Amino acid sequence: MTDAAAPPPPGTPPPGTVRPGGRTARVREAVLRASGDALAERGFEALDLADVARRADVGKTTVYRRWGTPAALAADLLADMAEQSLPRADTGGIDGDLLANARLVVKTLTDPRQGRLFRALIAASLCDTGTAGALHRFYEVRVAEWAGCVTDAVARGELPAGTDARAVVAAVSAPLYYAFLNLGTPLTDHHARRAAHAAATAARAGVWSGNTEGE
């Protein structure tokens, strides 16, 4: 069962839209770390603001005043994850870059904490529009970061001009998330290699450039 709280006053910026500093930043870091731990352990339905405050060693009033709801905590956690995410790889070739991307996705989803955390955050996004928006922004940030490997490949002549960089990057992770969430498949490096190879092959064929044979 989750906590209920009154919505923040009108004009209050959504959680994660203001970058705090000093003690405020330390409180946010502690609360978001505690929220991630709780989500990974028990899922979104059991996320409780009082429990998060206890885990973070922060006053309950602070947590209720700043975040107000479990959904707001989940949304701010996603915003922080986007801010802290790693930069893309640059191996010098599209095959190596896409494989690095696929391996990062597999590593994240198979991590004991991160895999459960992503399941919980995706579940939260299905029942709260704010969290859904934060999840969409998280993936937009990650796809935009990795899109550079596709635009670089186009510039090198590895891929057709006009290739949709975001579509290629999404095509790498999509089968991995589907296997993880829908099929319950234990992901391995084999899955990463297959996803990267399929995306690279389709991109070379012009699937995302409008230059496929016969068009």
Short mmCIF file of C-alpha atoms in Angstrom, two decimals:
data_model
loop_
_atom_site.label_atom_id
_atom_site.label_comp_id
_atom_site.label_asym_id
_atom_site.label_seq_id
_atom_site.Cartn_x
_atom_site.Cartn_y
_atom_site.Cartn_z
CA MET A 1 0.00 0.00 0.00
CA THR A 2 1.38 3.43 -0.92
CA ASP A 3 1.27 6.73 0.91
CA ALA A 4 -1.24 9.39 -0.03
CA ALA A 5 -0.42 13.06 0.29
CA ALA A 6 -1.85 16.37 -0.79
CA PRO A 7 -0.53 17.67 -4.12
CA PRO A 8 2.20 20.35 -3.96
CA PRO A 9 1.09 23.99 -4.00
CA PRO A 10 0.33 25.59 -7.39
CA GLY A 11 3.48 26.79 -9.11
CA THR A 12 5.72 24.20 -7.47
CA PRO A 13 8.16 22.82 -10.09
CA PRO A 14 7.78 19.07 -10.76
CA PRO A 15 10.35 16.88 -8.99
CA GLY A 16 13.60 16.68 -10.92
CA THR A 17 13.09 19.93 -12.88
CA VAL A 18 15.18 22.03 -10.49
CA ARG A 19 18.79 21.03 -9.93
CA PRO A 20 19.44 21.43 -6.18
CA GLY A 21 22.73 22.19 -4.50
CA GLY A 22 24.39 21.79 -1.09
CA ARG A 23 22.39 20.04 1.62
CA THR A 24 19.35 19.88 -0.65
CA ALA A 25 21.36 17.92 -3.20
CA ARG A 26 22.59 15.50 -0.54
CA VAL A 27 19.04 14.96 0.71
CA ARG A 28 17.83 14.30 -2.84
CA GLU A 29 20.67 11.86 -3.47
CA ALA A 30 19.95 9.94 -0.27
CA VAL A 31 16.20 9.83 -0.89
CA LEU A 32 16.55 8.72 -4.51
CA ARG A 33 19.06 6.02 -3.57
CA ALA A 34 16.68 4.79 -0.89
CA SER A 35 13.77 4.91 -3.34
CA GLY A 36 15.72 2.84 -5.85
CA ASP A 37 16.56 0.26 -3.20
CA ALA A 38 12.94 0.04 -2.08
CA LEU A 39 11.64 -0.26 -5.65
CA ALA A 40 14.16 -2.99 -6.47
CA GLU A 41 13.30 -4.92 -3.32
CA ARG A 42 9.53 -4.58 -3.19
CA GLY A 43 8.19 -2.99 -6.37
CA PHE A 44 6.20 0.17 -6.97
CA GLU A 45 3.02 -0.92 -5.23
CA ALA A 46 4.91 -1.21 -1.93
CA LEU A 47 6.80 2.09 -2.26
CA ASP A 48 6.11 4.00 0.93
CA LEU A 49 7.34 7.54 1.61
CA ALA A 50 7.80 6.93 5.34
CA ASP A 51 9.91 3.85 4.61
CA VAL A 52 12.00 5.82 2.11
CA ALA A 53 12.56 8.56 4.68
CA ARG A 54 13.71 5.97 7.22
CA ARG A 55 16.07 4.32 4.74
CA ALA A 56 17.52 7.69 3.72
CA ASP A 57 17.76 8.92 7.32
CA VAL A 58 15.74 11.98 6.32
CA GLY A 59 12.77 13.48 8.08
CA LYS A 60 9.38 12.27 6.85
CA THR A 61 8.16 15.85 6.59
CA THR A 62 10.95 16.65 4.14
CA VAL A 63 10.07 13.72 1.91
CA TYR A 64 6.33 14.41 1.97
CA ARG A 65 6.81 18.13 1.38
CA ARG A 66 9.25 17.77 -1.51
CA TRP A 67 7.89 14.71 -3.35
CA GLY A 68 4.40 14.15 -1.97
CA THR A 69 3.64 10.85 -3.69
CA PRO A 70 5.43 7.60 -4.59
CA ALA A 71 4.84 8.41 -8.27
CA ALA A 72 6.70 11.70 -7.91
CA LEU A 73 9.60 9.84 -6.30
CA ALA A 74 9.70 7.39 -9.19
CA ALA A 75 9.62 10.23 -11.73
CA ASP A 76 12.46 12.09 -10.01
CA LEU A 77 14.49 8.88 -9.81
CA LEU A 78 14.14 8.46 -13.58
CA ALA A 79 15.21 12.06 -14.13
CA ASP A 80 18.29 11.45 -11.99
CA MET A 81 19.09 8.22 -13.83
CA ALA A 82 19.01 10.11 -17.12
CA GLU A 83 21.37 12.75 -15.71
CA GLN A 84 23.81 10.14 -14.40
CA SER A 85 23.74 7.75 -17.37
CA LEU A 86 26.98 6.84 -19.12
CA PRO A 87 28.03 8.37 -22.46
CA ARG A 88 27.89 6.29 -25.60
CA ALA A 89 30.74 4.15 -26.83
CA ASP A 90 32.91 5.15 -29.79
CA THR A 91 34.63 2.06 -31.19
CA GLY A 92 35.20 3.55 -34.63
CA GLY A 93 32.65 1.35 -36.39
CA ILE A 94 28.89 0.86 -36.36
CA ASP A 95 29.09 -2.84 -35.52
CA GLY A 96 31.22 -2.24 -32.45
CA ASP A 97 29.16 0.73 -31.33
CA LEU A 98 25.83 -1.08 -31.59
CA LEU A 99 27.27 -4.12 -29.85
CA ALA A 100 28.47 -1.89 -27.00
CA ASN A 101 24.97 -0.45 -26.74
CA ALA A 102 23.38 -3.91 -26.70
CA ARG A 103 25.82 -5.13 -24.08
CA LEU A 104 25.07 -2.14 -21.87
CA VAL A 105 21.34 -2.87 -22.08
CA VAL A 106 21.91 -6.54 -21.22
CA LYS A 107 24.24 -5.62 -18.36
CA THR A 108 21.65 -3.23 -16.93
CA LEU A 109 18.70 -5.58 -17.22
CA THR A 110 20.57 -8.58 -15.79
CA ASP A 111 22.01 -6.64 -12.85
CA PRO A 112 20.31 -7.92 -9.66
CA ARG A 113 19.34 -4.41 -8.55
CA GLN A 114 18.95 -2.54 -11.81
CA GLY A 115 16.88 -5.21 -13.52
CA ARG A 116 14.32 -5.25 -10.71
CA LEU A 117 14.40 -1.46 -10.55
CA PHE A 118 13.54 -1.11 -14.23
CA ARG A 119 10.68 -3.58 -13.86
CA ALA A 120 9.29 -1.50 -10.99
CA LEU A 121 9.68 1.80 -12.84
CA ILE A 122 8.01 0.44 -15.96
CA ALA A 123 5.17 -0.85 -13.78
CA ALA A 124 4.88 2.60 -12.18
CA SER A 125 4.68 4.23 -15.61
CA LEU A 126 1.64 2.12 -16.49
CA CYS A 127 -0.43 3.59 -13.68
CA ASP A 128 0.84 7.17 -13.44
CA THR A 129 1.11 9.67 -16.29
CA GLY A 130 3.88 11.66 -14.60
CA THR A 131 6.06 8.60 -14.23
CA ALA A 132 5.24 7.58 -17.80
CA GLY A 133 6.44 10.96 -19.02
CA ALA A 134 9.63 10.65 -16.97
CA LEU A 135 10.26 7.18 -18.39
CA HIS A 136 9.76 8.48 -21.93
CA ARG A 137 12.20 11.32 -21.26
CA PHE A 138 14.73 8.86 -19.84
CA TYR A 139 14.67 6.79 -23.01
CA GLU A 140 14.73 9.89 -25.19
CA VAL A 141 17.94 10.96 -23.45
CA ARG A 142 19.53 7.55 -23.85
CA VAL A 143 18.50 7.12 -27.48
CA ALA A 144 19.71 10.63 -28.33
CA GLU A 145 23.07 9.89 -26.66
CA TRP A 146 23.61 6.72 -28.70
CA ALA A 147 22.24 8.17 -31.95
CA GLY A 148 25.64 9.74 -32.51
CA CYS A 149 27.13 6.36 -33.36
CA VAL A 150 24.68 6.09 -36.27
CA THR A 151 25.22 9.63 -37.58
CA ASP A 152 28.98 9.02 -37.38
CA ALA A 153 28.53 5.79 -39.36
CA VAL A 154 26.56 7.68 -42.02
CA ALA A 155 29.35 10.25 -42.24
CA ARG A 156 31.91 7.45 -42.68
CA GLY A 157 29.83 5.88 -45.44
CA GLU A 158 28.99 2.74 -43.45
CA LEU A 159 25.24 3.42 -43.57
CA PRO A 160 22.99 5.02 -46.20
CA ALA A 161 22.41 8.76 -46.11
CA GLY A 162 19.21 9.70 -44.34
CA THR A 163 19.32 6.77 -41.92
CA ASP A 164 17.09 7.45 -38.91
CA ALA A 165 19.64 7.27 -36.10
CA ARG A 166 17.10 7.03 -33.30
CA ALA A 167 15.25 4.20 -35.03
CA VAL A 168 18.46 2.18 -35.34
CA VAL A 169 19.32 2.62 -31.67
CA ALA A 170 15.78 1.70 -30.63
CA ALA A 171 15.99 -1.41 -32.81
CA VAL A 172 18.96 -2.61 -30.77
CA SER A 173 17.27 -2.42 -27.39
CA ALA A 174 13.70 -3.30 -28.40
CA PRO A 175 14.17 -7.08 -28.73
CA LEU A 176 16.19 -7.16 -25.52
CA TYR A 177 13.47 -5.41 -23.52
CA TYR A 178 10.81 -7.61 -25.12
CA ALA A 179 12.68 -10.77 -24.17
CA PHE A 180 13.29 -9.46 -20.65
CA LEU A 181 9.80 -8.12 -19.88
CA ASN A 182 7.43 -10.21 -21.99
CA LEU A 183 9.16 -13.55 -22.36
CA GLY A 184 11.20 -13.70 -19.15
CA THR A 185 14.23 -14.75 -21.17
CA PRO A 186 17.55 -14.84 -19.25
CA LEU A 187 19.60 -12.42 -21.34
CA THR A 188 23.18 -13.30 -22.30
CA ASP A 189 25.91 -11.88 -24.51
CA HIS A 190 24.46 -13.99 -27.33
CA HIS A 191 21.29 -11.90 -27.21
CA ALA A 192 23.32 -8.70 -27.25
CA ARG A 193 25.29 -9.83 -30.31
CA ARG A 194 22.17 -10.93 -32.14
CA ALA A 195 20.32 -7.68 -31.47
CA ALA A 196 23.27 -5.54 -32.54
CA HIS A 197 23.89 -7.60 -35.67
CA ALA A 198 20.23 -7.50 -36.70
CA ALA A 199 20.03 -3.72 -36.27
CA ALA A 200 23.29 -3.12 -38.15
CA THR A 201 22.26 -5.42 -41.00
CA ALA A 202 18.87 -3.76 -41.37
CA ALA A 203 20.43 -0.30 -41.23
CA ARG A 204 22.91 -1.19 -43.98
CA ALA A 205 20.00 -2.45 -46.08
CA GLY A 206 18.36 0.96 -45.80
CA VAL A 207 15.42 -0.14 -43.66
CA TRP A 208 15.46 3.18 -41.78
CA SER A 209 16.54 5.38 -44.67
CA GLY A 210 13.81 4.69 -47.21
CA ASN A 211 16.43 3.21 -49.50
CA THR A 212 15.43 -0.44 -49.29
CA GLU A 213 15.58 -2.45 -52.48
CA GLY A 214 12.47 -2.10 -54.60
CA GLU A 215 11.39 1.24 -53.15
#
